[in-house]
Short mmCIF file of C-alpha atoms in Angstrom, two decimals:
data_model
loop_
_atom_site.label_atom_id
_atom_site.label_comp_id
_atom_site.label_asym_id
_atom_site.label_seq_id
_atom_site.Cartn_x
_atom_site.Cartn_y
_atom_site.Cartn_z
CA UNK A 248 50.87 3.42 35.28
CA UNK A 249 47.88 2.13 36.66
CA UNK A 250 49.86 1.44 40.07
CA UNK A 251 50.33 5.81 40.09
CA UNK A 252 46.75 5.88 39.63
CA UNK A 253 45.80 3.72 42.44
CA UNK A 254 48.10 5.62 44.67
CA UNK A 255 46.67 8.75 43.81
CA UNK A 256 44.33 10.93 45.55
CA UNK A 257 43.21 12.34 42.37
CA UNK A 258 41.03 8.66 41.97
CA UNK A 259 39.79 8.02 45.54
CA UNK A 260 36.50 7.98 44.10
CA UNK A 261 36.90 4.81 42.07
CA UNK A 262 38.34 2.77 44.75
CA UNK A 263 36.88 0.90 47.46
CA UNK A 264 33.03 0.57 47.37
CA UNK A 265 30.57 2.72 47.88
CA UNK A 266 28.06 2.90 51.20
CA UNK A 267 26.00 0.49 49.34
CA UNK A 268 28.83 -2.21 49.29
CA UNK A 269 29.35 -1.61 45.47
CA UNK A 270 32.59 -1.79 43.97
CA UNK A 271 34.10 1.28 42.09
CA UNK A 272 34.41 1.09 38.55
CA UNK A 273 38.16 -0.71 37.92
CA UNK A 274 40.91 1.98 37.53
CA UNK A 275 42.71 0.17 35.18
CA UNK A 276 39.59 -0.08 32.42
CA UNK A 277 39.06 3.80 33.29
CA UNK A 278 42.50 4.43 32.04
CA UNK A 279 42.67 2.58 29.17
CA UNK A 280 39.48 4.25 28.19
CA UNK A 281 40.97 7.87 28.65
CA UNK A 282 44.06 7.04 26.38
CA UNK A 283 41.51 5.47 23.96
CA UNK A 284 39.86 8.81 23.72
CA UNK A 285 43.31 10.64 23.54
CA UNK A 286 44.68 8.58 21.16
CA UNK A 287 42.53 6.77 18.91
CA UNK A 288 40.15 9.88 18.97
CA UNK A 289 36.80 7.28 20.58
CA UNK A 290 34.10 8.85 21.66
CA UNK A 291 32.98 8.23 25.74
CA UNK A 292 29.80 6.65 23.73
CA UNK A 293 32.43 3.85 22.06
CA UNK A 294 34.11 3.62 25.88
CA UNK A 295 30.41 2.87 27.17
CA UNK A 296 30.16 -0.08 24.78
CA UNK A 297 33.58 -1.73 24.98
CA UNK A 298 33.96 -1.41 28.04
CA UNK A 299 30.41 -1.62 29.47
CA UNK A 300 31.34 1.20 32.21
CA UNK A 301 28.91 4.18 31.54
CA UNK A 302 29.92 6.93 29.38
CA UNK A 303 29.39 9.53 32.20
CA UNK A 304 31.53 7.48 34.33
CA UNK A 305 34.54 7.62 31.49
CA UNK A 306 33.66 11.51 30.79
CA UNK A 307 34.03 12.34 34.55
CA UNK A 308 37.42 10.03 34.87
CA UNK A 309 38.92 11.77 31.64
CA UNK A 310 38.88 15.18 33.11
CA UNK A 311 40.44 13.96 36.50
CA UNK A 312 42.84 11.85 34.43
CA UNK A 313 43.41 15.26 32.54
CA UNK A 314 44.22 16.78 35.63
CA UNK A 315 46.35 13.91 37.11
CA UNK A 316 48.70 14.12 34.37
CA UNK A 317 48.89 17.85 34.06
CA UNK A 318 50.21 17.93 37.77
CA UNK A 319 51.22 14.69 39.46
CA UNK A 320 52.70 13.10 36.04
CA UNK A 321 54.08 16.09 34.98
CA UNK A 322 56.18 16.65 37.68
CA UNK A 323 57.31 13.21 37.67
CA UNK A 324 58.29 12.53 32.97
CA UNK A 325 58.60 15.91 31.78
CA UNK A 326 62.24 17.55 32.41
CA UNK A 327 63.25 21.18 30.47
CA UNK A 328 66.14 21.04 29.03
CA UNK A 329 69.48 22.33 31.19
CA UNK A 330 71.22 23.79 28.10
CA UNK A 331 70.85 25.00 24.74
CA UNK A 332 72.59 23.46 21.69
#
């Protein structure tokens, strides 16, 4: 999963480093954050203190997460069933 992410376009912002020479936030805690929030229903406020990445950062990653699975993902897992039973 967090391979997809890496390769996607979606996340160029939190790879690399910026012009400063600082790294990005890691992808990998930026996605376990965002299925935190979806699924165990945390707040970006509980993201900011177990992960120590700031909330803004996890609110601005969730809706380009969001995004990344309603098109890139979704084209890839979901399938409509061919026939009726």
């Amino acid at each position: 999963f967090a391979e997809l992410a890496k390769k996607s376009v979606t996340f160029d912002r939190w790879k690399g480093a910026n012009a400063c020479g600082v790294k990005a936030t890691p992808i990998e805690l930026l996605l376990l954050g965002a299925l935190r929030y979806l699924g165990r229903g945390w707040t970006f406020d509980d993201l900011e203190e177990s992960t120590g990445i700031n909330e803004e950062t996890h609110r601005q990653f969730f809706h380009k997460f969001i995004h990344w699975g309603s098109t890139e993902l979704f084209d890839i897992y979901v399938a409509t069933p061919r026939k009726s039973k």
